[in-house]
Structures are given as C-alpha cells and as structure tokens.
Amino acid sequence: FNASEADLKLYQTIDCPHQPLGVKFSSTKDLLLLAKEPDYIMSYTAVTVENDLFSVKENDSCVALKQVAEKDAISMPATILECDPKSGKLKVLKEKEERGGHKPWNDSKRLELAKQANYRRQKRKRERRREEKALAGGANDDES
C-alpha cells in the first residue's frame, strides 16, 4: 500500500436537519447522530437500496430517548462551541478517554502534565531573561 496513492471516494452524503453535535458508529454498524431538538438523536443504517448506502432507521432506543428529551423539555445547543450565557463555559464537554491499557504514552493525562511542564519551563526562561537584562543593565551603569 502506497500512502501517496491513497484515494478517498465519496459514496453518499447524508442530509441532516441540524448540524451534528456528535457522530458515532454503533456496534451494529448503525451511524448515530446527536443533534439539536426536535430530532435529538438520529440513526442511519447501512443498506443497499437503489444505490443508497444509508437509510434512515428509527429504532426503539432512539424513539425512547426522544420521548424522554421531549417530556423533560431538554434544550440542546446548536453547536459544540455554544457557551452558557451565565457561566461562559461550553455547554458540551468532551469526556477524556483512557486509551489502551496502562501504557504511559497512551494516557490522556500526559497531555495536561506536558502542558504544565511546558508552562513552568517557559516561566523559568522568562525569569532568566529578566535577570540577564537586569544584570546587563547594572553592568552598563558601572561602565559610565
């Protein structure tokens, strides 16, 4: 396989009434879309009907989720970047995942630790520069 010769081919587009907030393939090979009300969740199943690869499928779990959401008047954000006006925080937060065993290079916490270490490194670097400037400024005063 030569990666430079790889080709992507569009087989089908799926019309969604709202911008999806999340997309996932289920274990039964259904494509699930999380969206704004009144749809909340849509399920597409892979079938071959007149050259269409996906068709809309209402399954029992989607219907049950919609009924609960409508009953409780749950308001979904229009995009994943929508902020709560009171707190200013994002309405939709992605949960951090722990990937593949306990290998340190697969730990999702490593990114946070690396960011903190980088911040401390940059802070030390700025402090050293300030000290060097202060010493260089003091040395210039002695020469006059």
Short mmCIF file of C-alpha atoms in Angstrom, two decimals, residues 16-134:
data_model
loop_
_atom_site.label_atom_id
_atom_site.label_comp_id
_atom_site.label_asym_id
_atom_site.label_seq_id
_atom_site.Cartn_x
_atom_site.Cartn_y
_atom_site.Cartn_z
CA CYS A 16 -29.16 16.12 8.45
CA PRO A 17 -31.71 18.76 9.53
CA HIS A 18 -29.27 20.18 12.11
CA GLN A 19 -25.52 20.35 12.49
CA PRO A 20 -24.47 17.13 14.26
CA LEU A 21 -23.09 17.54 17.78
CA GLY A 22 -21.65 14.05 17.72
CA VAL A 23 -21.30 11.18 15.25
CA LYS A 24 -20.55 7.56 16.07
CA PHE A 25 -20.86 4.13 14.53
CA SER A 26 -22.61 1.70 16.85
CA SER A 27 -21.66 -1.94 17.35
CA THR A 28 -24.48 -2.90 14.97
CA LYS A 29 -22.91 -0.75 12.20
CA ASP A 30 -25.57 1.96 12.52
CA LEU A 31 -24.49 5.57 12.21
CA LEU A 32 -25.80 7.60 15.16
CA LEU A 33 -26.04 11.40 15.03
CA LEU A 34 -26.61 13.57 18.09
CA ALA A 35 -28.34 16.84 17.16
CA LYS A 36 -30.46 19.73 18.34
CA GLU A 37 -34.14 19.26 19.16
CA PRO A 38 -36.62 18.15 17.90
CA ASP A 39 -34.52 15.29 16.46
CA TYR A 40 -32.05 14.83 19.36
CA ILE A 41 -30.71 11.54 18.01
CA MET A 42 -30.95 10.02 14.55
CA SER A 43 -29.98 6.54 13.48
CA TYR A 44 -28.90 5.62 9.97
CA THR A 45 -28.42 2.01 9.00
CA ALA A 46 -26.29 0.70 6.14
CA VAL A 47 -28.48 -0.89 3.49
CA THR A 48 -28.31 -1.03 -0.28
CA VAL A 49 -31.49 0.39 -1.78
CA GLU A 50 -31.26 1.91 -5.24
CA ASN A 51 -27.57 2.90 -4.83
CA ASP A 52 -28.15 4.50 -1.40
CA LEU A 53 -25.79 3.11 1.19
CA PHE A 54 -27.52 4.59 4.24
CA SER A 55 -31.17 4.99 5.00
CA VAL A 56 -32.97 6.50 8.00
CA LYS A 57 -33.94 3.97 10.62
CA GLU A 58 -35.97 4.67 13.73
CA ASN A 59 -35.00 2.17 16.38
CA ASP A 60 -36.63 1.73 19.78
CA SER A 61 -33.78 3.26 21.77
CA CYS A 62 -33.78 6.43 19.64
CA VAL A 63 -37.55 6.77 20.00
CA ALA A 64 -37.32 6.28 23.78
CA LEU A 65 -34.54 8.91 24.09
CA LYS A 66 -36.55 11.40 22.03
CA GLN A 67 -39.62 10.86 24.20
CA VAL A 68 -37.67 11.44 27.42
CA ALA A 69 -35.97 14.53 25.98
CA GLU A 70 -39.27 16.00 24.79
CA LYS A 71 -41.02 15.22 28.09
CA ASP A 72 -38.28 16.93 30.11
CA ALA A 73 -38.01 19.78 27.55
CA ILE A 74 -34.26 19.29 27.15
CA SER A 75 -32.66 22.07 25.13
CA MET A 76 -29.64 21.01 23.11
CA PRO A 77 -27.00 23.50 21.91
CA ALA A 78 -26.88 24.30 18.19
CA THR A 79 -23.10 23.67 18.00
CA ILE A 80 -20.44 22.11 20.21
CA LEU A 81 -18.94 25.59 20.68
CA GLU A 82 -22.08 27.16 22.18
CA CYS A 83 -21.44 28.71 25.61
CA ASP A 84 -23.71 29.07 28.59
CA PRO A 85 -24.54 32.79 28.92
CA LYS A 86 -24.45 32.69 32.73
CA SER A 87 -21.17 30.87 33.30
CA GLY A 88 -19.42 31.48 29.96
CA LYS A 89 -18.40 27.80 29.84
CA LEU A 90 -19.02 25.42 26.95
CA LYS A 91 -22.34 23.61 27.14
CA VAL A 92 -20.94 20.37 25.65
CA LEU A 93 -17.76 18.95 27.15
CA LYS A 94 -15.86 16.00 25.75
CA GLU A 95 -15.03 13.34 28.28
CA LYS A 96 -11.39 12.39 28.45
CA GLU A 97 -10.73 8.85 27.46
CA GLU A 98 -8.20 6.41 28.75
CA ARG A 99 -6.88 4.53 25.75
CA GLY A 100 -5.47 1.04 25.60
CA GLY A 101 -4.26 -0.31 28.91
CA HIS A 102 -1.87 1.42 31.26
CA LYS A 103 0.85 2.43 28.83
CA PRO A 104 2.11 5.88 29.82
CA TRP A 105 2.25 7.15 26.22
CA ASN A 106 -1.47 6.33 25.82
CA ASP A 107 -2.54 8.11 29.00
CA SER A 108 -4.78 11.09 28.31
CA LYS A 109 -3.41 12.84 31.43
CA ARG A 110 0.03 13.08 29.86
CA LEU A 111 -1.07 15.99 27.69
CA GLU A 112 -2.12 18.01 30.73
CA LEU A 113 1.15 17.19 32.51
CA ALA A 114 3.13 18.17 29.41
CA LYS A 115 1.28 21.49 29.19
CA GLN A 116 2.05 22.24 32.85
CA ALA A 117 5.71 21.30 32.39
CA ASN A 118 5.96 23.49 29.29
CA TYR A 119 4.35 26.40 31.16
CA ARG A 120 6.89 26.05 34.02
CA ARG A 121 9.78 25.81 31.51
CA GLN A 122 8.65 28.98 29.71
CA LYS A 123 8.21 30.79 33.04
CA ARG A 124 11.78 29.89 34.12
CA LYS A 125 13.06 31.03 30.73
CA ARG A 126 11.30 34.42 31.07
CA GLU A 127 12.68 34.86 34.60
CA ARG A 128 16.22 34.10 33.42
CA ARG A 129 15.90 36.66 30.62
CA ARG A 130 14.68 39.30 33.08
CA GLU A 131 17.61 38.54 35.40
CA GLU A 132 20.08 38.73 32.50
CA LYS A 133 18.62 42.07 31.39
CA ALA A 134 18.79 43.38 34.94
#
